[in-house]
Short mmCIF file of C-alpha atoms in Angstrom, two decimals:
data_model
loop_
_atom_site.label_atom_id
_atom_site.label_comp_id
_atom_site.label_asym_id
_atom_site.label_seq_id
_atom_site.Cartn_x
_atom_site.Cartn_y
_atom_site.Cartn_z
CA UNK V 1 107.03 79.00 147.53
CA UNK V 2 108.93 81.99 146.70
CA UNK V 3 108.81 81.62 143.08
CA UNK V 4 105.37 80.64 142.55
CA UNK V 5 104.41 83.65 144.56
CA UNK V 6 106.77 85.67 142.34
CA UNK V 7 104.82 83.62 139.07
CA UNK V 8 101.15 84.21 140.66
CA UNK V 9 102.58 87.99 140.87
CA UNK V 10 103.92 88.33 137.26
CA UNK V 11 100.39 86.28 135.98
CA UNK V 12 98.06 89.00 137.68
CA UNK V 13 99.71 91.83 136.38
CA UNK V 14 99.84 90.45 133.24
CA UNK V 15 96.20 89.92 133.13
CA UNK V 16 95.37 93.34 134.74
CA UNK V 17 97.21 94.50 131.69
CA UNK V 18 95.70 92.98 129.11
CA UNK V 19 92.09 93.45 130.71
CA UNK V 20 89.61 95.88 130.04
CA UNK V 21 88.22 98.83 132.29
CA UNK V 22 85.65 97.25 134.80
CA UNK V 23 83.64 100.00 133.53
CA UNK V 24 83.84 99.51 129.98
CA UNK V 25 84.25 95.82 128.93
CA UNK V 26 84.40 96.42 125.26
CA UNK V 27 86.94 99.03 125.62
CA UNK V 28 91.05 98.74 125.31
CA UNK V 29 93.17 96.91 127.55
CA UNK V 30 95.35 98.98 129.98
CA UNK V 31 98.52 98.16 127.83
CA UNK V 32 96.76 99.51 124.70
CA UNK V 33 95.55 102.56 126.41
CA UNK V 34 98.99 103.32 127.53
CA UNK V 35 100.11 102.87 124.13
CA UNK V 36 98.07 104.99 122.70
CA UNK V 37 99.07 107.47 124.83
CA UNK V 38 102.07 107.14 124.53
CA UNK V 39 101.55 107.24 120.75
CA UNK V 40 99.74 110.67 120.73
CA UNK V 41 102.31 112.57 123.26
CA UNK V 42 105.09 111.22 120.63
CA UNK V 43 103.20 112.90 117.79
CA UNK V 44 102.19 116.17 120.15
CA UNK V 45 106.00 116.42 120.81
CA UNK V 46 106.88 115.84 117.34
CA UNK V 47 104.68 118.83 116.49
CA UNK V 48 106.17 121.00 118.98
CA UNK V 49 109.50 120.45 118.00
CA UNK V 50 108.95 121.82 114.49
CA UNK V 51 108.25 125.43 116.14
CA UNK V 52 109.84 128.31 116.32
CA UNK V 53 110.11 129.07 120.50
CA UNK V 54 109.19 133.42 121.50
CA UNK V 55 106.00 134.64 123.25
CA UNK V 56 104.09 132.53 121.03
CA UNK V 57 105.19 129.09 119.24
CA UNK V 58 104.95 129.79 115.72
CA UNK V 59 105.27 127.28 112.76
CA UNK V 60 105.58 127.46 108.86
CA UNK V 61 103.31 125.14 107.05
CA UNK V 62 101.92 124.25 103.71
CA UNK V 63 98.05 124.28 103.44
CA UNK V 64 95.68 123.34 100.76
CA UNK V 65 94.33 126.34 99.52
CA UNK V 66 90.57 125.02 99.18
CA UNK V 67 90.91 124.17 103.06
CA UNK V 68 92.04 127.60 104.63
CA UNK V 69 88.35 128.53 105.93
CA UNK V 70 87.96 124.96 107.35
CA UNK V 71 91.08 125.24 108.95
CA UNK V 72 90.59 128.23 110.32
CA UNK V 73 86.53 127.33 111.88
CA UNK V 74 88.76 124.44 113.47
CA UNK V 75 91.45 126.60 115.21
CA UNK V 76 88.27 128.77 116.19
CA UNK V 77 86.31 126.31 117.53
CA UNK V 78 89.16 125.14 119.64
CA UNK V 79 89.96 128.12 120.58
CA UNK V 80 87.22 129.10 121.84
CA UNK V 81 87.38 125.83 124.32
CA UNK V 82 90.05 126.76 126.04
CA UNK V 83 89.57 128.92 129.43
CA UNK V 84 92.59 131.79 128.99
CA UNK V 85 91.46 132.40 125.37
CA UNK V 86 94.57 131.35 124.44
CA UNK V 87 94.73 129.01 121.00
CA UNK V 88 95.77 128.84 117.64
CA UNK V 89 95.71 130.84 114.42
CA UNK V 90 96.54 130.71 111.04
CA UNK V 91 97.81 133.70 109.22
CA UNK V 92 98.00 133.43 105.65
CA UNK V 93 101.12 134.15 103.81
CA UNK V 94 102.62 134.27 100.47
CA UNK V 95 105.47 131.44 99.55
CA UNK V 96 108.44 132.87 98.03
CA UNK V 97 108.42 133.39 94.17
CA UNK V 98 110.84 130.38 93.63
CA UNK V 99 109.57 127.95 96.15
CA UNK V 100 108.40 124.83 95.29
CA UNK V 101 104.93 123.73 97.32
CA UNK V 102 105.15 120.17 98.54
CA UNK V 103 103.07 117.51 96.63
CA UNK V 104 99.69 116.67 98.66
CA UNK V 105 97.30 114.22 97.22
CA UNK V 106 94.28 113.84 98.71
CA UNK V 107 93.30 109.80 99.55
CA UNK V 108 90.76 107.60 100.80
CA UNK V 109 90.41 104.13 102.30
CA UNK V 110 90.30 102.54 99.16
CA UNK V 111 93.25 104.76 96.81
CA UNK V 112 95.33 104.76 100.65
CA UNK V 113 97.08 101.88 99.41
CA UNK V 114 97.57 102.34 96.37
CA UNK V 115 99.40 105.26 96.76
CA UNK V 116 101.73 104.03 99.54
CA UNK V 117 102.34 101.84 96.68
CA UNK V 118 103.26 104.46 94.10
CA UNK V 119 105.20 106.82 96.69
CA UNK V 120 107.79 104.64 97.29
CA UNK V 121 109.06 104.57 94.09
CA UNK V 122 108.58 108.02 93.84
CA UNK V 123 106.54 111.16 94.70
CA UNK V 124 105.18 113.17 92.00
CA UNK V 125 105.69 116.68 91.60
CA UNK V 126 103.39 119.26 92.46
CA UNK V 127 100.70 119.39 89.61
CA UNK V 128 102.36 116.74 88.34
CA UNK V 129 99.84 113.88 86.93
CA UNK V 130 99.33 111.10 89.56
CA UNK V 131 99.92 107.28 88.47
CA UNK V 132 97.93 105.95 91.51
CA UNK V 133 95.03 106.41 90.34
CA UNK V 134 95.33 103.94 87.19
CA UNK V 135 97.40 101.88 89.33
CA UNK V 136 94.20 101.29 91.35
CA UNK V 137 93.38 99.12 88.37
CA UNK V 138 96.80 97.69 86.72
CA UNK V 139 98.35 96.47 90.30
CA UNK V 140 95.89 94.21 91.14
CA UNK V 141 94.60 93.80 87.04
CA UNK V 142 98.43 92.44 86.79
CA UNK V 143 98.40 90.55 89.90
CA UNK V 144 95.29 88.67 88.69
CA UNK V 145 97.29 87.57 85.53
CA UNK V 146 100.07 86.19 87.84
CA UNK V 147 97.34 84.85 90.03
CA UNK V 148 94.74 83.67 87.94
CA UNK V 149 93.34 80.75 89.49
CA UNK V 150 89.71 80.88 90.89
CA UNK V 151 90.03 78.61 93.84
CA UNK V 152 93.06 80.39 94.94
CA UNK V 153 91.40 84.29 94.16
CA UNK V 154 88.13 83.11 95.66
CA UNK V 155 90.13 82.43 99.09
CA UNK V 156 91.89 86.08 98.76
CA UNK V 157 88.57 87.56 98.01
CA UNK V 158 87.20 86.15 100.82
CA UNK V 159 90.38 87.18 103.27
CA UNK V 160 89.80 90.82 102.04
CA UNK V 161 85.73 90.84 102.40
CA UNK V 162 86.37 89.86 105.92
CA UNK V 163 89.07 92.62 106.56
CA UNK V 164 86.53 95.03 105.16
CA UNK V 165 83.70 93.83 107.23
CA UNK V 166 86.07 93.75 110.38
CA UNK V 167 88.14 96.82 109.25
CA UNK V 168 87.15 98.79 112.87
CA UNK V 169 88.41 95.82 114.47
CA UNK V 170 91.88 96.19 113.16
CA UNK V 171 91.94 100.40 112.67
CA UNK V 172 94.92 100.48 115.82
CA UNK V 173 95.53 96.45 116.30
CA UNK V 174 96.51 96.08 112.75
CA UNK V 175 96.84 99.04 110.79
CA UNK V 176 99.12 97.68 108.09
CA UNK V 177 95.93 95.00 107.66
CA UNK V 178 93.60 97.82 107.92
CA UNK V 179 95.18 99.97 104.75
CA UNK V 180 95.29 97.45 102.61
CA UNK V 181 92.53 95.60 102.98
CA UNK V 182 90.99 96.96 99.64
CA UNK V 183 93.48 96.44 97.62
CA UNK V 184 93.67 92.93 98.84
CA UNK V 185 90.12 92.77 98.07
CA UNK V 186 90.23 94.20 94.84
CA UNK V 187 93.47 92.02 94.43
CA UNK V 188 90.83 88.79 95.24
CA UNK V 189 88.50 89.89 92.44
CA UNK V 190 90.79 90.30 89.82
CA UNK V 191 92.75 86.83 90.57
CA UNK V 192 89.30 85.02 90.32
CA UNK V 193 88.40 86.68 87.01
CA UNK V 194 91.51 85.81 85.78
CA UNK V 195 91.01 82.46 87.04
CA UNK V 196 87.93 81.97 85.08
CA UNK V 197 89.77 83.87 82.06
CA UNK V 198 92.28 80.92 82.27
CA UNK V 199 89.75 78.21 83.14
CA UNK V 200 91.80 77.14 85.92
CA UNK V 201 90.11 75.94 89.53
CA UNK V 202 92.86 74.48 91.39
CA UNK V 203 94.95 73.47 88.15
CA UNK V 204 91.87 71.64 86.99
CA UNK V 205 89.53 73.25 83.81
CA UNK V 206 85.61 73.43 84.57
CA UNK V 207 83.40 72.58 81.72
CA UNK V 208 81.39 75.41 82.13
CA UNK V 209 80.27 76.15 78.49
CA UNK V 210 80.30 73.62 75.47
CA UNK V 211 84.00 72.39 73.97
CA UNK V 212 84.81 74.11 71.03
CA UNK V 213 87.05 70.64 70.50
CA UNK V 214 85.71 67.32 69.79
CA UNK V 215 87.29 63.44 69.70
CA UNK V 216 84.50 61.45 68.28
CA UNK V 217 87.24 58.18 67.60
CA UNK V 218 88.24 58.35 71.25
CA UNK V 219 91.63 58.15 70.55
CA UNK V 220 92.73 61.44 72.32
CA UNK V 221 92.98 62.99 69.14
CA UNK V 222 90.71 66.57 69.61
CA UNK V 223 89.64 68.44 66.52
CA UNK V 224 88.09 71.92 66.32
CA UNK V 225 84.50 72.27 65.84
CA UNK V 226 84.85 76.36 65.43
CA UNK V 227 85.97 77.67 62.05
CA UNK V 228 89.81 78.30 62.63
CA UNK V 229 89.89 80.21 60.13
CA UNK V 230 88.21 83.19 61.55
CA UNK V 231 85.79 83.32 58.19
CA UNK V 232 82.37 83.60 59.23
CA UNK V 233 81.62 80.32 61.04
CA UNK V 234 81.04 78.89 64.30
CA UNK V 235 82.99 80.41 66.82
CA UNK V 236 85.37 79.22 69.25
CA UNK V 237 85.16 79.21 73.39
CA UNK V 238 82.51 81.83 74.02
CA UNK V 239 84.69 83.01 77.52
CA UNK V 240 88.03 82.00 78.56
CA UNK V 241 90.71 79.61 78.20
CA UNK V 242 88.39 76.22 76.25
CA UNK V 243 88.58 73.60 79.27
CA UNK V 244 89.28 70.93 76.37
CA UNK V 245 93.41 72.01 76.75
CA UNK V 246 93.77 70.99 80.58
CA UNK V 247 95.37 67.65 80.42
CA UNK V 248 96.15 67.76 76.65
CA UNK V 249 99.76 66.83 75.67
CA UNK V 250 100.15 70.28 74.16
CA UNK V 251 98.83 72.19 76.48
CA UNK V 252 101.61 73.76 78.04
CA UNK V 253 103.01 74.79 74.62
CA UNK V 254 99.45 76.53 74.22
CA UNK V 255 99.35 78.16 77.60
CA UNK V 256 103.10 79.15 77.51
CA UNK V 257 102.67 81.47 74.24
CA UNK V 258 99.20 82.91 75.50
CA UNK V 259 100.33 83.45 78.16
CA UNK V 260 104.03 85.06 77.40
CA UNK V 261 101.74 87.29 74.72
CA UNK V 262 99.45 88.43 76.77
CA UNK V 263 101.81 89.77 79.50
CA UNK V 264 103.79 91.54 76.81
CA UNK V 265 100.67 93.12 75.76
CA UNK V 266 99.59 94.80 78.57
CA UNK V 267 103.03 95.41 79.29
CA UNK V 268 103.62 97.85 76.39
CA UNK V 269 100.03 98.80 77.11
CA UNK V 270 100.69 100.38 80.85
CA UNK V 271 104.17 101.69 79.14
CA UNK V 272 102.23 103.55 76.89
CA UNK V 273 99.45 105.05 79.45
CA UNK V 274 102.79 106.44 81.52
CA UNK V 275 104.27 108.43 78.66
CA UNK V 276 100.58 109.72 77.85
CA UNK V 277 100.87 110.88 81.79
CA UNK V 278 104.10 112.73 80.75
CA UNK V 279 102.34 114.18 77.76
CA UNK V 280 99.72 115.24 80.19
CA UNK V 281 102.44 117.09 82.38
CA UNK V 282 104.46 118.54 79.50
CA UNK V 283 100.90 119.96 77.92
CA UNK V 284 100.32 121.55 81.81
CA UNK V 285 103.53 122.78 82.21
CA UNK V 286 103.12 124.63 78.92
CA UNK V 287 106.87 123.44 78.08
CA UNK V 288 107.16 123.04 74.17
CA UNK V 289 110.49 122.03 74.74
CA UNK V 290 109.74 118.62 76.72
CA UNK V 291 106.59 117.91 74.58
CA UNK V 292 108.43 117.60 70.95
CA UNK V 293 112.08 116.84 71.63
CA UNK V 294 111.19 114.52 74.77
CA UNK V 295 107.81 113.50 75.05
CA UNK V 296 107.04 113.25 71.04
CA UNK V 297 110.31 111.11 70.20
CA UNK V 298 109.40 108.63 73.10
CA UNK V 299 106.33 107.79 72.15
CA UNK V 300 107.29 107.03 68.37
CA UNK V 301 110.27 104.75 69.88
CA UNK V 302 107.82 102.96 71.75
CA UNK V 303 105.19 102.63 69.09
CA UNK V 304 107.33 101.98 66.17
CA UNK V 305 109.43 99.05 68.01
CA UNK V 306 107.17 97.40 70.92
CA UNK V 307 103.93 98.84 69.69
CA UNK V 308 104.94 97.01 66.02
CA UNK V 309 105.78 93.66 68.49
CA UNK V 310 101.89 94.13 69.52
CA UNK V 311 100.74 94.49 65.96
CA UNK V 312 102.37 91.23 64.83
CA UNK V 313 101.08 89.08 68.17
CA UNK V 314 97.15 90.54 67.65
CA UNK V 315 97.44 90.10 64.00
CA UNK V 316 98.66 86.31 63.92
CA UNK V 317 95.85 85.86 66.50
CA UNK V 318 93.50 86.98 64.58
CA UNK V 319 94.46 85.77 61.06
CA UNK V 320 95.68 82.39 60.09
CA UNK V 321 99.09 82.42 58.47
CA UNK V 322 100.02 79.31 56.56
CA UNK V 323 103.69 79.51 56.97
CA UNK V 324 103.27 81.66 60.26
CA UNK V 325 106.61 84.02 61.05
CA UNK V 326 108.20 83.89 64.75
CA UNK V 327 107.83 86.93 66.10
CA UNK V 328 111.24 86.95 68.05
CA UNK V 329 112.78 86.29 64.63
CA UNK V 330 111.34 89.66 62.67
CA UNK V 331 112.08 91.52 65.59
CA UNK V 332 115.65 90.72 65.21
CA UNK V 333 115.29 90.34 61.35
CA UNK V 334 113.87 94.55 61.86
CA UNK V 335 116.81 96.06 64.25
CA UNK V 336 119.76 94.27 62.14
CA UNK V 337 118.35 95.21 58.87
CA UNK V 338 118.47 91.70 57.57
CA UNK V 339 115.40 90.27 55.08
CA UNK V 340 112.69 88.40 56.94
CA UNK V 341 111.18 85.81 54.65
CA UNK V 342 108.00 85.17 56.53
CA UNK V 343 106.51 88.18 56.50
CA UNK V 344 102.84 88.55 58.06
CA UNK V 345 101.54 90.02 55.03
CA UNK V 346 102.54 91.67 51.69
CA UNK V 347 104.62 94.52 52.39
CA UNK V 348 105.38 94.14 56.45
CA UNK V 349 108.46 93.98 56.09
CA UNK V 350 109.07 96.88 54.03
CA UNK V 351 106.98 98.96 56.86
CA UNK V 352 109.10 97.48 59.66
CA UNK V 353 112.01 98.49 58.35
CA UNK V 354 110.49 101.84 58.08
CA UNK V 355 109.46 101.97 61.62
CA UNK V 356 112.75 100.86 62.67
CA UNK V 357 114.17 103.93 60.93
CA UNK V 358 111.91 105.74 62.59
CA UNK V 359 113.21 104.49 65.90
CA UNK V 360 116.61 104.60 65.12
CA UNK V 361 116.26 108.49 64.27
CA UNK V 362 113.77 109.04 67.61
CA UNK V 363 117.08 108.39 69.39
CA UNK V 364 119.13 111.68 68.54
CA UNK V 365 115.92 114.10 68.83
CA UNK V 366 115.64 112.71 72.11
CA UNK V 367 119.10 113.53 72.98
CA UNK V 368 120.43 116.36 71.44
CA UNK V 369 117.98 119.60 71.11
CA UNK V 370 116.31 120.22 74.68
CA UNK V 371 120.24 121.21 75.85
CA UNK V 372 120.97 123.67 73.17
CA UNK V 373 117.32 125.38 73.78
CA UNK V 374 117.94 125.26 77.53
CA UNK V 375 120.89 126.94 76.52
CA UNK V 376 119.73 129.93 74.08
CA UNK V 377 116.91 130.30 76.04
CA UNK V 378 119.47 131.32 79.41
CA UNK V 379 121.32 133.55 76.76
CA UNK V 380 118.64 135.13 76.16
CA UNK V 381 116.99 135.76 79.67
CA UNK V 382 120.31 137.08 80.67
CA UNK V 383 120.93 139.18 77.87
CA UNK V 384 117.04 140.60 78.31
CA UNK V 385 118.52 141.33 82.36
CA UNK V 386 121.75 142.90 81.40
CA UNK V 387 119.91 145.56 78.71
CA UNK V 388 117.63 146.25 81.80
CA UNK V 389 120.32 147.14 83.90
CA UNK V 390 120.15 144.41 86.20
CA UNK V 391 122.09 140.80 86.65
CA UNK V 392 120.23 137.73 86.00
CA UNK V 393 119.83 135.62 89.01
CA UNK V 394 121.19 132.07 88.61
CA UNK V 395 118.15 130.40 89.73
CA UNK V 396 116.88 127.72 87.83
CA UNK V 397 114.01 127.05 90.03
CA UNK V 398 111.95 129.04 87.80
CA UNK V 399 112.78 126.85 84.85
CA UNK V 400 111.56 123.57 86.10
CA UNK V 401 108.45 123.33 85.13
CA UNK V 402 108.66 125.38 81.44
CA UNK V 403 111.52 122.69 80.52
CA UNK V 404 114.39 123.16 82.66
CA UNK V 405 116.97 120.94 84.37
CA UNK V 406 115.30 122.09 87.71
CA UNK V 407 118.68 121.61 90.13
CA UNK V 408 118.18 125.35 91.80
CA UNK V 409 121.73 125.90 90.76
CA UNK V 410 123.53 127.95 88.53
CA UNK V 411 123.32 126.71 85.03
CA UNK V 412 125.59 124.29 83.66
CA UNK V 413 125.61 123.08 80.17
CA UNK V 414 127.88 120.34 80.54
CA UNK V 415 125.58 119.26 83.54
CA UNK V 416 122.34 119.48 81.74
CA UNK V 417 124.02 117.77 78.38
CA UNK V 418 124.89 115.06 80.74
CA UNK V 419 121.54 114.76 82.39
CA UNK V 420 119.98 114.48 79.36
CA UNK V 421 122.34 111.86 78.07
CA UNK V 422 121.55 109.66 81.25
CA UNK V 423 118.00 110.04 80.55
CA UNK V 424 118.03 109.29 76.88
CA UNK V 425 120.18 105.97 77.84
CA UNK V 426 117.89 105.20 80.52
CA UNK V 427 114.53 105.52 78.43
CA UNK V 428 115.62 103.32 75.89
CA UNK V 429 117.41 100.61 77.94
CA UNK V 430 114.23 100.92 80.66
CA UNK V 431 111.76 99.82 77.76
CA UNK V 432 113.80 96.83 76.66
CA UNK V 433 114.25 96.27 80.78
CA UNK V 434 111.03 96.95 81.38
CA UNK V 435 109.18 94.85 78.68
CA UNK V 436 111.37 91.67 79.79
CA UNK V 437 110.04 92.65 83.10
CA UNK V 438 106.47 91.88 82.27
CA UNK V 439 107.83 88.39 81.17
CA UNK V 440 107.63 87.53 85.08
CA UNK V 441 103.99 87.75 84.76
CA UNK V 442 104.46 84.94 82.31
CA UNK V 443 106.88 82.52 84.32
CA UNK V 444 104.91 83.38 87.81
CA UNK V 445 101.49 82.47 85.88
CA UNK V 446 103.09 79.59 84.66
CA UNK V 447 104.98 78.60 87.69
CA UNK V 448 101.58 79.05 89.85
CA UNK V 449 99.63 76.79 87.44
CA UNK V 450 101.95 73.91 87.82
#
């Protein structure tokens, strides 16, 4: 008897707990009002602690600039609420000449995610250019490509409609839910258009548009009924992968290099739209220095190698090569200098050997000028101090954004030669790493096909 009174006890509370007000049926449970509660003295506290303790609590804080007379009609207004006219105000003041402001990007529900995304691999600088906002289009664009299936996208697209539709539901139950319900929307609509890109409902093709292949024997032996030879005639699939592959006994030899292309495509593509970004900062900045011995020589490494690999995959597609050359071949036939005898037309491989020269000597420019200017541009700020009669302070701060190694400390040369070594080896190692990368795109495709 004892114990089931002690279990009839524990059951009552519980469901007092989880029970709403009497008064307001529709409202929170008593367990998720105290946590709430609990939740906002934590953050009051957390504010509190940040201040400095006298006759008044006072605080230093960052601001946007465009948001000083809203902020202070808020204070105001709250002020004015309280009974001893006691409140809050906000006294503008200057940073320091060498401070750096904190990086504040404004977000809504939609971009939210996406830049929680983008943050954790890294927090751009103030003014700097922010990625998130393309990457509001290439994560779930890329995701699609891994994804592509329409059945499959058509069930995510649905999941994220309802999140949307419910999204006041889950604001405090399930935040995590609640911030990315977008993207996993926008993530459903891209998977589904790559699904009908690749024709593929639940690994099976729909025969939604004529077959550009024919087998009028029925012997399983397909013919085109497009010209293949890109001259004028009929032309092939008018949308998507033709449904005629599924179940042929080539088809994953088809699929497989499509596929594998395609992701190195956009691959070099989204490589290319970040250094543009660093363009974009360098021309901001103002900083000759990073725009022709950094941001110049990158780009032509990237063009001249990967953006050549691009060239040769689009240019087979679209012509018709008797004796067609593997592309994996000229690469290495271009970086070791040896003769490539399948070239894709008359003279391509006497211009890939001249890009890779031009590759080859992006390498050095990259390395070995932005430390020597760092350098005779110090010399000559301190030699400008010293004529004035005063002693150059060693702080670098001021050199960040116009080209500068940007550590705050006293300048180094050794340190900034070495910087710039580490970031030279890491460029060009990142875009070999980084275009073998995309190749997951290609084996998770593949690997969610089958």
């Amino acid at each position: 008897k004892a114990l089931q009174a002690y279990q009839k006890f524990l059951y009552n509370e519980a469901k007092d707990l989880v029970a709403s007000h009497p008064r307001n049926t529709t409202g929170n449970s008593k367990i998720e009002d105290w946590r709430l509660f609990c939740t906002k003295e934590k953050a009051i506290y957390n504010i509190l602690n940040q201040c400095e303790e006298g006759m008044i609590l006072r605080v230093n804080v960052w601001y946007p600039t465009a948001e000083e007379a809203q902020i202070k009609g808020i204070l105001k207004s709250e002020s004015d609420l309280t009974p001893d006219s006691s409140g809050a105000v906000l006294n503008a003041d200057r940073p320091p000449k060498h401070a750096m402001p904190p990086t504040y990007i404004r977000t809504n529900e939609y971009t939210e995610a996406f830049q929680e995304v983008v943050d954790t691999y890294g927090i751009p600088r103030y003014q700097e250019a922010n990625p998130a906002l393309f990457a509001t289009v290439t994560f779930p664009f890329i995701f699609g490509m891994m994804y592509g299936d329409i059945g499959h996208g058509m069930i995510l697209l649905l999941a994220g409609l309802y999140l949307v539709h419910n999204a006041e539901s889950l604001r405090f139950t399930q935040p995590v839910l609640f911030m990315a319900r977008y993207m996993l929307l926008s993530m459903g609509i891209f998977a589904t258009f790559a699904g009908f890109m690749y024709n593929d409902f639940f690994s099976i093709g729909l025969q939604l548009f004529p077959s550009g292949f024919e087998d009028p024997d029925g012997d399983g032996q397909w013919s085109p009924t497009y010209d293949v030879t890109n001259s004028g005639g009929k032309g092939p699939y008018p949308f998507g992968v033709d449904w005629a592959w599924h179940g042929a006994g080539n088809e994953l030899l088809y699929i497989n290099s499509m596929k594998m292309k395609l992701s190195v495509l956009f691959g070099v593509l989204q490589m290319i739209v970040g250094l543009l970004l660093r363009w974009s900062n360098a021309i901001y900045d103002r900083s000759l220095t990073d725009f022709i011995f950094e941001c110049v020589p990158m780009m032509v490494f990237m063009l001249c190698f990967f953006g050549w690999m691009d060239v040769m995959i689009l240019y087979k597609w679209t012509h018709p090569i008797d004796n067609s050359p593997n592309i994996i071949n000229s690469l290495i036939c271009m970086a070791m200098g040896q003769q490539d005898n399948n070239p894709l037309w008359q003279g391509s491989v006497e211009l890939a050997q001249k890009l890779m020269i031009y590759t080859v000597l992006s390498v050095p420019i990259m390395l070995f000028p932005k430390p020597f200017i760092l350098l005779w541009q110090h010399n000559r700020e301190e030699k400008k101090a010293l004529a004035s009669g005063h002693r150059l302070m060693e702080d670098e701060e001021s050199a960040g954004p116009s080209g500068g190694h940007g550590h705050g400390e006293e300048f180094e040369f050794g340190e900034i030669f070495i910087h710039q070594i580490i970031e030279t080896i890491e460029y060009v190692l990142g875009t070999v790493s980084h275009t073998a990368s995309y190749l997951r795109i290609w084996a998770l495709s593949l690997a969610h096909q089958q």
